[in-house]
Every structure is written in structure tokens, then in C-alpha cells.
Amino acid sequence: MFNPAIHKQRRTRLINLMRRGIAVIPTAPEAVRNGDAHYPYRYDSYFHYLTGFDEPEAVLVLVAGQGASGSPQAILFCREKNMEREIWDGYRHGPDAAKETFGFDAAFPVAQLDDQLTELMGNQPALFHPLGAHAVWDDRILALRARVQEKARSGITAPNEIHDVRMLLDEMRLIKDSEELATMRRAAAISTAAHIRAMRATHPGRMEYEIEAELLHEFRRCGAPAPAYTPIVAGGANACVLHYIGNNAVLKDGDLLLIDAACEVDGYAADITRTFPVNGKFNAAQKDVYEVVLAAQAAAIAAVRPGARWNEPHDAALRVLAQGMIGLGLCRGSLDSVLESEGYKRFYMHRTGHWLGMDVHDVGAYKQDDNWRVLQPGMTLTVEPGCYIRPADDVPQAFWNIGIRIEDDVVITAEGCEVLTEAAPKTVAAIEALMNRGSC
Ligand code: GLY
Ligand code: MN
Ligand code: MN
């Protein structure tokens, strides 16, 4: 839910972290798909975090303590009102309404950006910018700084420090406030409903893309504008391709279906994977592998608590997975030797999670001073162990082409953690009960 006061507080926090200097934070450019068709527009996450402003061609400028007026300033540059364009493309706030609605100290047409920035940068000691995010912006900002340098003989200096503003913003974004968590709960609820819909709709003979359509239908029906990432709907052997997005194969009786799909709501992502039998009943080999992955996930979730380090859930999942692989005959040797030799990596080659937030792989450092980061309340992450078994002579044939991942979204609380995506069934019994209860 849009609340301008929250974005204003974030701007003030960033200004305090900068202490001095000027920040220039553009939103994302529009992107042409082909011909006159554009990709659906998605604002830049940093820009939106600080503004709540959805329109393209907008730039936020923050001037910390030592601005010309001596007081901090938050300035928006945005498109002007334009009745002709608004007839074709829809409403534009324009600077005046944007200033009022979003609570900026000032707002100007984006066409004035270069001239105004040349003024605003003068005598600022430091420049904060998402360095390297967009080459076009790097070049433009450096060219403007050069314009300020040309004023040296008038006694005006250009910023002689350039910082990546993301270093400050990543840390802010890493800890979610209660509004952000409320939004993430909504994204999680819609996404879990979509997984339930997909399970109910799955039968032998249906196409992967038909199930993808069920997911997308539920996202849009519930008001989510888009998936948070391209859905993976992978039947049978396709589940062993980690980033499979073809979604165009027929679903076969006796295969599993792995779905990694979730929506974005008000700029925040969910990220859920469920794996279930196409015909509604796990066979013995599928169930054996599934129970190992589910137990690994339970062990990882039990390790998500304040004070634990980032690697602890991953290490907990690895121990259970490796032990399970030994039990299934996929790996040979003792648990310690399989962990030491990384023999499990043939079947589990990714890590057990990532930060989650405005970006599905969200920002924030995983290590600090070369140590895995300590988890704190308000951090949100995924827990997503898996097991992917490709055919091979030394692998029992019953397990060939089984690909399983179970992924939930978790927020760290004062006591431990809350699983935001619990409502999507994941025990064998719950999945089989749901799939055998009815169809759509
Ligand atoms: N859906 C992307 C991931 O699980 O990381
Ligand atoms: Mn994930
Ligand atoms: Mn995922």
C-alpha cells in the first residue's frame, strides 16, 4: 500500500547515512522488445524504495546537509504533463502533482536534469550514484561532473569522491519493515494460491504451459501485475534443468512436476517451488527422494533464527541431503567424506537460499569481514534445497530424471522465523490429498 511518509523516512535515512554530498538515483529505462512493442515497464527497485513513484523517465536527487540552502533536499525530476501523450499512454503526474503526492521538497521536468544537476553538484564533496548499474548513466553523470570541473576558475568545485549509493541502500533494504512484510505476505498468499490451483489442474496429458497459464491466471485474478520471475514449469527430466523455462512439454503419467513460480506485488517478490506427481500419487522412488529433500528443508528452516549465521541453514540442509543420498545409494562413503569431497554436488549444485525482497534475488551482503553474516529479525530469505538426478550408470535407475526442489519464503523474527508460504502443501500426504480431492 502506498504510504508517502515511509518513502520520505527512507530518504531521510539515506541522507543521514551519506552525511554529505549529493545522490543521483535514476529509475529504470523503458525497454523496447521489438518494433514498437515494449517490455512491460518495471521501475528500478532502489528508486522505487525511496520514492514510491512508478513512472519511467524519473530521477531522484538527494542533497545532504550542505546543500545551497543548508538543509537537506529531496528533489524529483519527472516527465511533464502532456495531454497528447496522456491520451495515448495514460496519466502522468507532472512535477507539481508529484511533489504534492509523494512529498518531495521540489520537483522539476526531467528535461532540466542536466542543467540543474550541474548547479546542484557544485561544491558538493561527494557524489553517490548506482555506479556501474547503467553504463549510460555512468557516462552522463561523469560528463556532468566534468561540466562542474570546468567552473573551477569561478571558485566552484566538483565532487572529488564518487560512491556507489547501493552500498548504503542494500543494507537498508535488507531489513524489511512491517509495511514491507505486509506486502510480502500478500505476494506469498497469492503465490501459494497459484500453486494450489496448479496442483489441482495438473493431470497426465496436460501441457506444461497450460499449468503455467493457471499460475498466471491466479496472479492476475488476485491483482498481482506480473510474475516476480519467469515461471519454471518442468515435468519429468526437465526438472533437472535448473533454469528450465521452455514450459512446452506434455506432462506424463508417472512423472513429477516441479513448479518454481511466484508473483510480485507492489514491487515485492515471492519465490516458491513445489514438486508433485503429475498423476497425484508419488511412486516409491519419488517419495524416497522427496522425503529427503523435505527433511533437508525442515532442518534448514529450523536453523533460521536471529543470531545464526547465513551459512547455517545451508549446512543443515547439506547434512540431511548428503545422509539421504548415502541412504539411497546415490553417494558412497561416510557422511563426513561425502561432505568433504562434495560428492553431493552432482545432485545438489546450488545453495539453499538467497535474500528475498524487491528483487527475487534481493540485495544485501552475505558476508561481512569475510564471515558469513549474522541473521537478524526483518531479514527475508528463501529456503530451497533440492535434488536433481540425471541418468548415469552408477545411479539406481529408479531415480533417473527425478528433479525435486522445495522452496519457501521465510522472515526472521525475534524468536526464530515465520514461513510466509506455508499454505502451499508440501508433505506427501497433503499434496496427495489435495490432488485427489477434485479437479478444475
Ligand atoms: N526462482 C528463482 C530462485 O529460486 O532462486
Ligand atoms: Mn529462490
Ligand atoms: Mn524459486
Tab-separated table of C-alpha atoms and ligand atoms in Angstrom:
chain	number	residue	atom	x	y	z
A	1	MET	CA	0.000	0.000	0.000
A	2	PHE	CA	1.460	3.398	-0.989
A	3	ASN	CA	2.389	5.491	2.020
A	4	PRO	CA	4.463	8.570	1.117
A	5	ALA	CA	5.634	9.003	4.721
A	6	ILE	CA	7.527	5.711	4.572
A	7	HIS	CA	9.412	6.630	1.418
A	8	LYS	CA	10.197	10.033	2.919
A	9	GLN	CA	11.606	8.399	6.053
A	10	ARG	CA	13.819	6.224	3.855
A	11	ARG	CA	15.126	9.279	2.008
A	12	THR	CA	15.929	10.949	5.314
A	13	ARG	CA	17.721	7.816	6.485
A	14	LEU	CA	19.802	7.693	3.348
A	15	ILE	CA	20.674	11.381	3.631
A	16	ASN	CA	21.832	10.754	7.211
A	17	LEU	CA	23.961	7.810	6.070
A	18	MET	CA	25.501	9.887	3.267
A	19	ARG	CA	26.226	12.675	5.786
A	20	ARG	CA	27.341	14.992	2.992
A	21	GLY	CA	27.204	15.229	-0.761
A	22	ILE	CA	24.645	14.598	-3.457
A	23	ALA	CA	22.934	11.401	-4.589
A	24	VAL	CA	21.573	10.856	-8.098
A	25	ILE	CA	19.323	7.796	-8.408
A	26	PRO	CA	17.532	7.228	-11.736
A	27	THR	CA	14.674	4.824	-12.268
A	28	ALA	CA	14.867	2.057	-14.894
A	29	PRO	CA	14.644	2.904	-18.587
A	30	GLU	CA	11.803	1.622	-20.719
A	31	ALA	CA	12.952	-1.279	-22.876
A	32	VAL	CA	11.939	-1.969	-26.450
A	33	ARG	CA	11.103	-5.610	-27.133
A	34	ASN	CA	10.880	-5.341	-30.893
A	35	GLY	CA	9.402	-2.929	-33.379
A	36	ASP	CA	7.047	-0.630	-31.488
A	37	ALA	CA	6.418	-3.145	-28.687
A	38	HIS	CA	7.902	-2.538	-25.241
A	39	TYR	CA	8.600	-4.946	-22.406
A	40	PRO	CA	6.143	-4.311	-19.564
A	41	TYR	CA	7.640	-1.441	-17.579
A	42	ARG	CA	9.200	-2.211	-14.204
A	43	TYR	CA	10.711	0.640	-12.188
A	44	ASP	CA	14.137	0.389	-10.592
A	45	SER	CA	13.910	-1.153	-7.125
A	46	TYR	CA	16.227	1.362	-5.415
A	47	PHE	CA	14.420	4.323	-6.938
A	48	HIS	CA	11.018	2.952	-6.002
A	49	TYR	CA	12.139	2.082	-2.483
A	50	LEU	CA	12.968	5.759	-1.961
A	51	THR	CA	10.074	7.341	-3.835
A	52	GLY	CA	7.080	5.057	-4.430
A	53	PHE	CA	6.980	6.730	-7.865
A	54	ASP	CA	6.039	4.362	-10.720
A	55	GLU	CA	6.655	6.405	-13.864
A	56	PRO	CA	9.631	5.946	-16.195
A	57	GLU	CA	11.998	8.838	-17.038
A	58	ALA	CA	12.381	9.938	-13.438
A	59	VAL	CA	15.415	10.696	-11.310
A	60	LEU	CA	15.711	11.261	-7.571
A	61	VAL	CA	18.318	13.740	-6.360
A	62	LEU	CA	19.138	13.982	-2.672
A	63	VAL	CA	21.288	16.771	-1.305
A	64	ALA	CA	22.676	16.060	2.148
A	65	GLY	CA	23.336	18.674	4.858
A	66	GLN	CA	25.497	21.103	2.926
A	67	GLY	CA	23.131	21.993	0.073
A	68	ALA	CA	22.861	25.580	-1.161
A	69	SER	CA	20.094	26.289	1.339
A	70	GLY	CA	21.958	24.418	4.057
A	71	SER	CA	19.083	21.996	4.560
A	72	PRO	CA	18.604	18.501	3.182
A	73	GLN	CA	16.626	18.296	-0.004
A	74	ALA	CA	14.817	15.577	-1.902
A	75	ILE	CA	14.178	16.566	-5.491
A	76	LEU	CA	12.296	14.607	-8.139
A	77	PHE	CA	12.852	15.058	-11.844
A	78	CYS	CA	9.979	13.580	-13.859
A	79	ARG	CA	8.065	13.839	-17.106
A	80	GLU	CA	5.963	16.943	-17.610
A	81	LYS	CA	2.216	16.830	-18.030
A	82	ASN	CA	1.442	16.226	-21.708
A	83	MET	CA	-2.198	15.913	-22.752
A	84	GLU	CA	-1.311	14.474	-26.142
A	85	ARG	CA	0.847	11.691	-24.641
A	86	GLU	CA	-1.623	11.118	-21.798
A	87	ILE	CA	-4.365	10.389	-24.367
A	88	TRP	CA	-2.166	7.651	-25.833
A	89	ASP	CA	-0.272	6.301	-22.809
A	90	GLY	CA	-2.162	7.377	-19.697
A	91	TYR	CA	-1.770	9.692	-16.736
A	92	ARG	CA	1.447	11.477	-15.893
A	93	HIS	CA	1.756	13.225	-12.562
A	94	GLY	CA	3.955	16.051	-13.779
A	95	PRO	CA	6.282	17.800	-11.322
A	96	ASP	CA	3.643	19.754	-9.371
A	97	ALA	CA	1.350	16.832	-8.558
A	98	ALA	CA	4.356	14.560	-7.964
A	99	LYS	CA	5.815	16.983	-5.410
A	100	GLU	CA	2.474	17.148	-3.553
A	101	THR	CA	1.562	13.472	-3.696
A	102	PHE	CA	4.965	12.000	-2.949
A	103	GLY	CA	6.209	14.622	-0.513
A	104	PHE	CA	9.355	15.870	-2.284
A	105	ASP	CA	10.919	19.196	-1.358
A	106	ALA	CA	10.905	20.133	-5.032
A	107	ALA	CA	10.123	18.601	-8.423
A	108	PHE	CA	11.183	19.661	-11.913
A	109	PRO	CA	10.751	18.465	-15.501
A	110	VAL	CA	13.278	15.743	-16.279
A	111	ALA	CA	14.402	17.774	-19.302
A	112	GLN	CA	16.013	20.192	-16.814
A	113	LEU	CA	18.037	17.479	-15.117
A	114	ASP	CA	21.447	18.162	-16.661
A	115	ASP	CA	21.356	21.927	-16.126
A	116	GLN	CA	20.039	21.647	-12.580
A	117	LEU	CA	22.466	18.886	-11.653
A	118	THR	CA	25.375	20.960	-12.868
A	119	GLU	CA	24.271	23.584	-10.359
A	120	LEU	CA	23.420	21.194	-7.537
A	121	MET	CA	26.716	19.287	-7.821
A	122	GLY	CA	28.765	22.464	-7.415
A	123	ASN	CA	30.819	22.497	-4.198
A	124	GLN	CA	29.452	19.112	-3.129
A	125	PRO	CA	32.276	16.980	-1.721
A	126	ALA	CA	30.804	13.607	-2.671
A	127	LEU	CA	28.641	12.086	-5.352
A	128	PHE	CA	26.525	8.983	-4.649
A	129	HIS	CA	25.249	7.026	-7.625
A	130	PRO	CA	24.424	3.383	-8.519
A	131	LEU	CA	27.840	3.091	-10.180
A	132	GLY	CA	28.023	0.514	-12.933
A	133	ALA	CA	24.291	-0.247	-12.912
A	134	HIS	CA	23.623	1.558	-16.197
A	135	ALA	CA	26.603	2.497	-18.386
A	136	VAL	CA	24.591	5.296	-19.982
A	137	TRP	CA	24.016	6.907	-16.598
A	138	ASP	CA	27.637	6.478	-15.528
A	139	ASP	CA	28.741	8.344	-18.658
A	140	ARG	CA	26.130	11.044	-18.212
A	141	ILE	CA	26.925	11.657	-14.546
A	142	LEU	CA	30.673	11.804	-15.204
A	143	ALA	CA	30.092	14.218	-18.104
A	144	LEU	CA	28.061	16.457	-15.794
A	145	ARG	CA	30.790	16.296	-13.171
A	146	ALA	CA	33.251	17.356	-15.871
A	147	ARG	CA	30.999	20.330	-16.626
A	148	VAL	CA	31.216	21.330	-12.958
A	149	GLN	CA	35.007	20.934	-13.055
A	150	GLU	CA	35.090	23.489	-15.844
A	151	LYS	CA	33.795	26.061	-13.360
A	152	ALA	CA	36.971	25.827	-11.278
A	153	ARG	CA	38.059	29.336	-12.216
A	154	SER	CA	34.783	30.639	-10.771
A	155	GLY	CA	35.725	29.013	-7.476
A	156	ILE	CA	33.254	26.141	-7.821
A	157	THR	CA	34.477	22.619	-7.107
A	158	ALA	CA	33.165	19.281	-8.348
A	159	PRO	CA	32.643	16.246	-6.072
A	160	ASN	CA	36.008	14.551	-5.682
A	161	GLU	CA	34.591	11.380	-4.126
A	162	ILE	CA	32.286	9.061	-6.008
A	163	HIS	CA	30.485	6.341	-4.042
A	164	ASP	CA	28.216	3.522	-5.080
A	165	VAL	CA	24.997	4.530	-3.320
A	166	ARG	CA	23.917	0.875	-3.358
A	167	MET	CA	26.389	0.137	-0.561
A	168	LEU	CA	24.131	2.172	1.733
A	169	LEU	CA	20.797	1.215	0.190
A	170	ASP	CA	21.478	-2.531	0.169
A	171	GLU	CA	21.852	-2.526	3.940
A	172	MET	CA	18.647	-0.516	4.330
A	173	ARG	CA	16.704	-2.833	2.029
A	174	LEU	CA	17.989	-5.961	3.732
A	175	ILE	CA	15.907	-5.383	6.880
A	176	LYS	CA	12.217	-5.253	5.987
A	177	ASP	CA	9.860	-3.029	7.961
A	178	SER	CA	6.313	-4.028	8.887
A	179	GLU	CA	4.836	-2.440	5.728
A	180	GLU	CA	7.228	-4.349	3.531
A	181	LEU	CA	6.469	-7.574	5.358
A	182	ALA	CA	2.733	-6.979	4.923
A	183	THR	CA	3.304	-6.608	1.176
A	184	MET	CA	5.466	-9.725	1.089
A	185	ARG	CA	2.739	-11.650	2.923
A	186	ARG	CA	0.296	-10.639	0.176
A	187	ALA	CA	2.709	-11.728	-2.564
A	188	ALA	CA	3.197	-15.005	-0.691
A	189	ALA	CA	-0.556	-15.568	-0.248
A	190	ILE	CA	-1.346	-15.035	-3.930
A	191	SER	CA	1.577	-17.220	-4.947
A	192	THR	CA	0.581	-20.056	-2.629
A	193	ALA	CA	-2.978	-19.894	-4.004
A	194	ALA	CA	-1.498	-20.152	-7.504
A	195	HIS	CA	0.472	-23.270	-6.560
A	196	ILE	CA	-2.671	-24.868	-5.129
A	197	ARG	CA	-4.545	-24.020	-8.323
A	198	ALA	CA	-1.707	-25.521	-10.386
A	199	MET	CA	-1.702	-28.745	-8.357
A	200	ARG	CA	-5.439	-29.114	-8.824
A	201	ALA	CA	-5.161	-28.502	-12.566
A	202	THR	CA	-2.344	-30.992	-13.185
A	203	HIS	CA	-3.174	-34.292	-14.911
A	204	PRO	CA	-1.329	-36.593	-17.287
A	205	GLY	CA	-1.630	-35.277	-20.840
A	206	ARG	CA	-1.812	-31.604	-19.968
A	207	MET	CA	0.959	-29.342	-21.238
A	208	GLU	CA	3.440	-27.543	-19.023
A	209	TYR	CA	2.247	-24.231	-20.478
A	210	GLU	CA	-1.345	-24.996	-19.519
A	211	ILE	CA	-0.232	-25.230	-15.905
A	212	GLU	CA	1.817	-22.048	-16.334
A	213	ALA	CA	-1.400	-20.403	-17.549
A	214	GLU	CA	-3.173	-21.481	-14.336
A	215	LEU	CA	-0.436	-19.814	-12.283
A	216	LEU	CA	-0.562	-16.602	-14.300
A	217	HIS	CA	-4.358	-16.593	-14.144
A	218	GLU	CA	-4.275	-16.713	-10.355
A	219	PHE	CA	-1.629	-13.972	-10.145
A	220	ARG	CA	-3.642	-11.584	-12.321
A	221	ARG	CA	-7.007	-12.586	-10.853
A	222	CYS	CA	-5.691	-11.528	-7.452
A	223	GLY	CA	-4.288	-8.227	-8.717
A	224	ALA	CA	-0.601	-9.073	-8.945
A	225	PRO	CA	0.762	-7.307	-12.005
A	226	ALA	CA	3.300	-9.917	-13.041
A	227	PRO	CA	5.312	-12.942	-12.026
A	228	ALA	CA	8.358	-11.997	-9.999
A	229	TYR	CA	10.483	-14.049	-12.441
A	230	THR	CA	9.865	-16.313	-15.413
A	231	PRO	CA	7.938	-19.365	-14.134
A	232	ILE	CA	9.615	-22.751	-14.287
A	233	VAL	CA	7.056	-25.474	-15.033
A	234	ALA	CA	9.174	-28.557	-15.516
A	235	GLY	CA	7.785	-32.053	-15.930
A	236	GLY	CA	9.920	-35.197	-15.615
A	237	ALA	CA	13.518	-34.801	-16.765
A	238	ASN	CA	13.002	-31.071	-17.396
A	239	ALA	CA	13.132	-30.576	-13.626
A	240	CYS	CA	16.833	-31.477	-13.746
A	241	VAL	CA	17.468	-28.340	-15.842
A	242	LEU	CA	17.684	-25.763	-13.078
A	243	HIS	CA	16.599	-22.775	-15.177
A	244	TYR	CA	14.172	-24.594	-17.492
A	245	ILE	CA	11.641	-22.091	-18.857
A	246	GLY	CA	10.562	-23.741	-22.109
A	247	ASN	CA	7.348	-24.905	-20.399
A	248	ASN	CA	6.199	-26.591	-23.612
A	249	ALA	CA	6.300	-30.341	-22.926
A	250	VAL	CA	3.482	-32.758	-22.258
A	251	LEU	CA	3.069	-33.911	-18.638
A	252	LYS	CA	3.409	-37.651	-18.398
A	253	ASP	CA	1.755	-40.171	-16.111
A	254	GLY	CA	4.344	-41.321	-13.562
A	255	ASP	CA	6.488	-38.163	-13.776
A	256	LEU	CA	6.928	-35.429	-11.219
A	257	LEU	CA	6.211	-31.775	-11.977
A	258	LEU	CA	8.471	-29.099	-10.486
A	259	ILE	CA	6.972	-25.605	-10.422
A	260	ASP	CA	9.089	-22.623	-9.377
A	261	ALA	CA	6.778	-19.638	-9.719
A	262	ALA	CA	5.563	-16.659	-7.716
A	263	CYS	CA	4.241	-13.176	-8.265
A	264	GLU	CA	5.311	-9.650	-7.484
A	265	VAL	CA	3.005	-7.356	-5.500
A	266	ASP	CA	3.679	-3.620	-5.133
A	267	GLY	CA	7.304	-4.215	-6.035
A	268	TYR	CA	7.932	-7.185	-3.697
A	269	ALA	CA	8.551	-10.755	-4.806
A	270	ALA	CA	7.595	-14.158	-3.518
A	271	ASP	CA	9.574	-17.208	-4.652
A	272	ILE	CA	8.024	-20.658	-4.241
A	273	THR	CA	8.859	-24.109	-5.564
A	274	ARG	CA	6.708	-27.172	-5.168
A	275	THR	CA	7.267	-30.600	-6.718
A	276	PHE	CA	4.433	-33.103	-7.015
A	277	PRO	CA	3.329	-36.129	-9.033
A	278	VAL	CA	1.557	-35.454	-12.322
A	279	ASN	CA	-0.916	-38.237	-11.560
A	280	GLY	CA	-1.431	-37.241	-7.923
A	281	LYS	CA	0.466	-40.147	-6.342
A	282	PHE	CA	4.213	-40.371	-5.626
A	283	ASN	CA	5.826	-43.671	-6.613
A	284	ALA	CA	8.211	-45.286	-4.133
A	285	ALA	CA	11.422	-43.874	-5.615
A	286	GLN	CA	9.976	-40.372	-5.983
A	287	LYS	CA	8.715	-40.492	-2.416
A	288	ASP	CA	12.102	-41.624	-1.099
A	289	VAL	CA	13.911	-38.693	-2.713
A	290	TYR	CA	11.125	-36.266	-1.839
A	291	GLU	CA	11.232	-37.150	1.860
A	292	VAL	CA	14.984	-36.494	1.909
A	293	VAL	CA	14.562	-33.045	0.368
A	294	LEU	CA	11.644	-32.244	2.675
A	295	ALA	CA	13.672	-33.278	5.725
A	296	ALA	CA	16.580	-31.167	4.486
A	297	GLN	CA	14.262	-28.201	4.183
A	298	ALA	CA	12.896	-28.745	7.692
A	299	ALA	CA	16.451	-28.863	9.051
A	300	ALA	CA	17.350	-25.666	7.209
A	301	ILE	CA	14.242	-23.829	8.410
A	302	ALA	CA	14.990	-24.936	11.988
A	303	ALA	CA	18.382	-23.242	11.604
A	304	VAL	CA	16.872	-19.890	10.548
A	305	ARG	CA	16.863	-17.769	13.686
A	306	PRO	CA	18.336	-14.484	14.862
A	307	GLY	CA	21.969	-14.856	15.801
A	308	ALA	CA	22.612	-17.758	13.429
A	309	ARG	CA	24.991	-17.179	10.550
A	310	TRP	CA	23.924	-17.143	6.901
A	311	ASN	CA	25.585	-20.499	6.157
A	312	GLU	CA	23.906	-22.426	8.989
A	313	PRO	CA	20.624	-23.254	7.173
A	314	HIS	CA	22.618	-24.322	4.099
A	315	ASP	CA	24.949	-26.500	6.150
A	316	ALA	CA	21.981	-28.062	7.989
A	317	ALA	CA	20.280	-28.889	4.675
A	318	LEU	CA	23.508	-30.301	3.243
A	319	ARG	CA	23.985	-32.756	6.091
A	320	VAL	CA	20.472	-34.141	5.665
A	321	LEU	CA	20.745	-34.260	1.886
A	322	ALA	CA	24.130	-35.944	1.928
A	323	GLN	CA	22.993	-38.505	4.502
A	324	GLY	CA	19.882	-39.154	2.429
A	325	MET	CA	21.914	-39.570	-0.755
A	326	ILE	CA	24.076	-42.152	1.008
A	327	GLY	CA	20.938	-43.983	2.159
A	328	LEU	CA	19.530	-44.002	-1.381
A	329	GLY	CA	22.768	-45.274	-2.894
A	330	LEU	CA	23.427	-42.056	-4.794
A	331	CYS	CA	26.602	-41.309	-2.830
A	332	ARG	CA	29.058	-43.709	-1.253
A	333	GLY	CA	31.132	-43.335	1.899
A	334	SER	CA	30.629	-41.727	5.278
A	335	LEU	CA	28.679	-38.519	5.783
A	336	ASP	CA	31.881	-36.634	6.551
A	337	SER	CA	33.614	-37.943	3.456
A	338	VAL	CA	30.670	-37.057	1.193
A	339	LEU	CA	30.560	-33.558	2.686
A	340	GLU	CA	34.339	-33.214	2.465
A	341	SER	CA	34.581	-34.422	-1.139
A	342	GLU	CA	31.396	-32.538	-2.110
A	343	GLY	CA	30.133	-35.771	-3.688
A	344	TYR	CA	26.580	-34.469	-3.150
A	345	LYS	CA	27.200	-31.642	-5.641
A	346	ARG	CA	26.434	-33.894	-8.561
A	347	PHE	CA	22.825	-33.986	-7.319
A	348	TYR	CA	22.630	-30.711	-5.382
A	349	MET	CA	24.611	-27.973	-7.062
A	350	HIS	CA	23.047	-24.757	-5.785
A	351	ARG	CA	22.892	-23.089	-2.402
A	352	THR	CA	19.917	-23.359	-0.074
A	353	GLY	CA	18.616	-19.815	-0.364
A	354	HIS	CA	19.039	-16.138	-1.054
A	355	TRP	CA	17.731	-12.839	0.255
A	356	LEU	CA	14.227	-12.036	-0.970
A	357	GLY	CA	12.547	-8.650	-1.281
A	358	MET	CA	12.002	-6.140	-4.060
A	359	ASP	CA	14.230	-8.294	-6.235
A	360	VAL	CA	13.747	-12.044	-6.177
A	361	HIS	CA	17.467	-12.392	-5.563
A	362	ASP	CA	17.465	-9.425	-3.268
A	363	VAL	CA	20.280	-7.144	-2.240
A	364	GLY	CA	22.415	-7.302	0.889
A	365	ALA	CA	25.839	-8.678	1.671
A	366	TYR	CA	26.050	-12.365	2.566
A	367	LYS	CA	29.412	-11.914	4.250
A	368	GLN	CA	30.820	-9.222	6.484
A	369	ASP	CA	34.549	-9.009	7.202
A	370	ASP	CA	34.926	-12.359	5.488
A	371	ASN	CA	32.486	-14.081	7.860
A	372	TRP	CA	29.012	-15.293	6.972
A	373	ARG	CA	26.529	-12.686	8.052
A	374	VAL	CA	24.573	-12.961	11.321
A	375	LEU	CA	20.817	-13.239	10.734
A	376	GLN	CA	18.612	-10.531	12.245
A	377	PRO	CA	14.849	-10.004	12.609
A	378	GLY	CA	13.333	-8.494	9.475
A	379	MET	CA	15.645	-10.238	7.033
A	380	THR	CA	13.741	-12.323	4.478
A	381	LEU	CA	15.197	-15.270	2.633
A	382	THR	CA	14.269	-18.392	0.750
A	383	VAL	CA	14.955	-21.946	1.915
A	384	GLU	CA	15.142	-24.141	-1.165
A	385	PRO	CA	17.032	-27.415	-1.053
A	386	GLY	CA	16.699	-29.790	-3.969
A	387	CYS	CA	17.951	-32.986	-5.565
A	388	TYR	CA	18.375	-33.430	-9.315
A	389	ILE	CA	19.273	-36.893	-10.575
A	390	ARG	CA	20.405	-37.326	-14.161
A	391	PRO	CA	20.702	-40.816	-15.681
A	392	ALA	CA	24.100	-42.421	-15.124
A	393	ASP	CA	25.487	-45.945	-14.926
A	394	ASP	CA	26.318	-45.628	-11.225
A	395	VAL	CA	22.870	-44.269	-10.279
A	396	PRO	CA	19.987	-46.652	-9.462
A	397	GLN	CA	17.659	-46.491	-12.462
A	398	ALA	CA	14.554	-45.923	-10.348
A	399	PHE	CA	15.870	-42.425	-9.551
A	400	TRP	CA	16.732	-41.350	-13.096
A	401	ASN	CA	15.300	-37.974	-14.122
A	402	ILE	CA	13.847	-37.209	-10.712
A	403	GLY	CA	14.237	-33.480	-10.038
A	404	ILE	CA	12.878	-32.109	-6.786
A	405	ARG	CA	13.082	-28.694	-5.127
A	406	ILE	CA	11.000	-27.406	-2.220
A	407	GLU	CA	11.219	-23.648	-1.708
A	408	ASP	CA	9.626	-21.444	0.924
A	409	ASP	CA	9.952	-17.793	1.893
A	410	VAL	CA	10.944	-17.068	5.453
A	411	VAL	CA	11.215	-13.935	7.574
A	412	ILE	CA	13.433	-13.891	10.636
A	413	THR	CA	11.537	-12.921	13.779
A	414	ALA	CA	12.695	-12.140	17.316
A	415	GLU	CA	12.155	-15.781	18.328
A	416	GLY	CA	13.031	-17.697	15.178
A	417	CYS	CA	11.302	-17.409	11.864
A	418	GLU	CA	7.936	-17.247	10.152
A	419	VAL	CA	7.344	-19.188	6.941
A	420	LEU	CA	5.330	-16.887	4.672
A	421	THR	CA	4.469	-19.593	2.146
A	422	GLU	CA	3.405	-22.383	4.494
A	423	ALA	CA	-0.058	-22.577	2.892
A	424	ALA	CA	1.261	-24.288	-0.238
A	425	PRO	CA	1.057	-28.033	0.576
A	426	LYS	CA	4.377	-29.815	0.746
A	427	THR	CA	4.108	-33.044	2.721
A	428	VAL	CA	3.449	-36.149	0.626
A	429	ALA	CA	0.131	-36.656	2.430
A	430	ALA	CA	-1.025	-33.049	1.960
A	431	ILE	CA	-0.102	-32.992	-1.731
A	432	GLU	CA	-1.778	-36.325	-2.459
A	433	ALA	CA	-4.880	-35.302	-0.531
A	434	LEU	CA	-5.173	-32.037	-2.454
A	435	MET	CA	-4.561	-33.597	-5.851
A	436	ASN	CA	-7.022	-36.381	-5.341
A	437	ARG	CA	-9.797	-34.183	-3.977
A	438	GLY	CA	-11.024	-32.688	-7.228
A	439	SER	CA	-10.025	-31.075	-10.453
A	440	CYS	CA	-10.782	-27.929	-12.351
B	1	GLY	N1	13.127	-18.612	-8.662
B	1	GLY	C1	14.475	-18.278	-8.564
B	1	GLY	C2	15.094	-18.915	-7.410
B	1	GLY	O1	14.514	-19.787	-6.807
B	1	GLY	O2	16.133	-18.529	-6.998
B	2	MN	MN	14.740	-18.846	-4.909
B	3	MN	MN	12.430	-20.084	-6.954
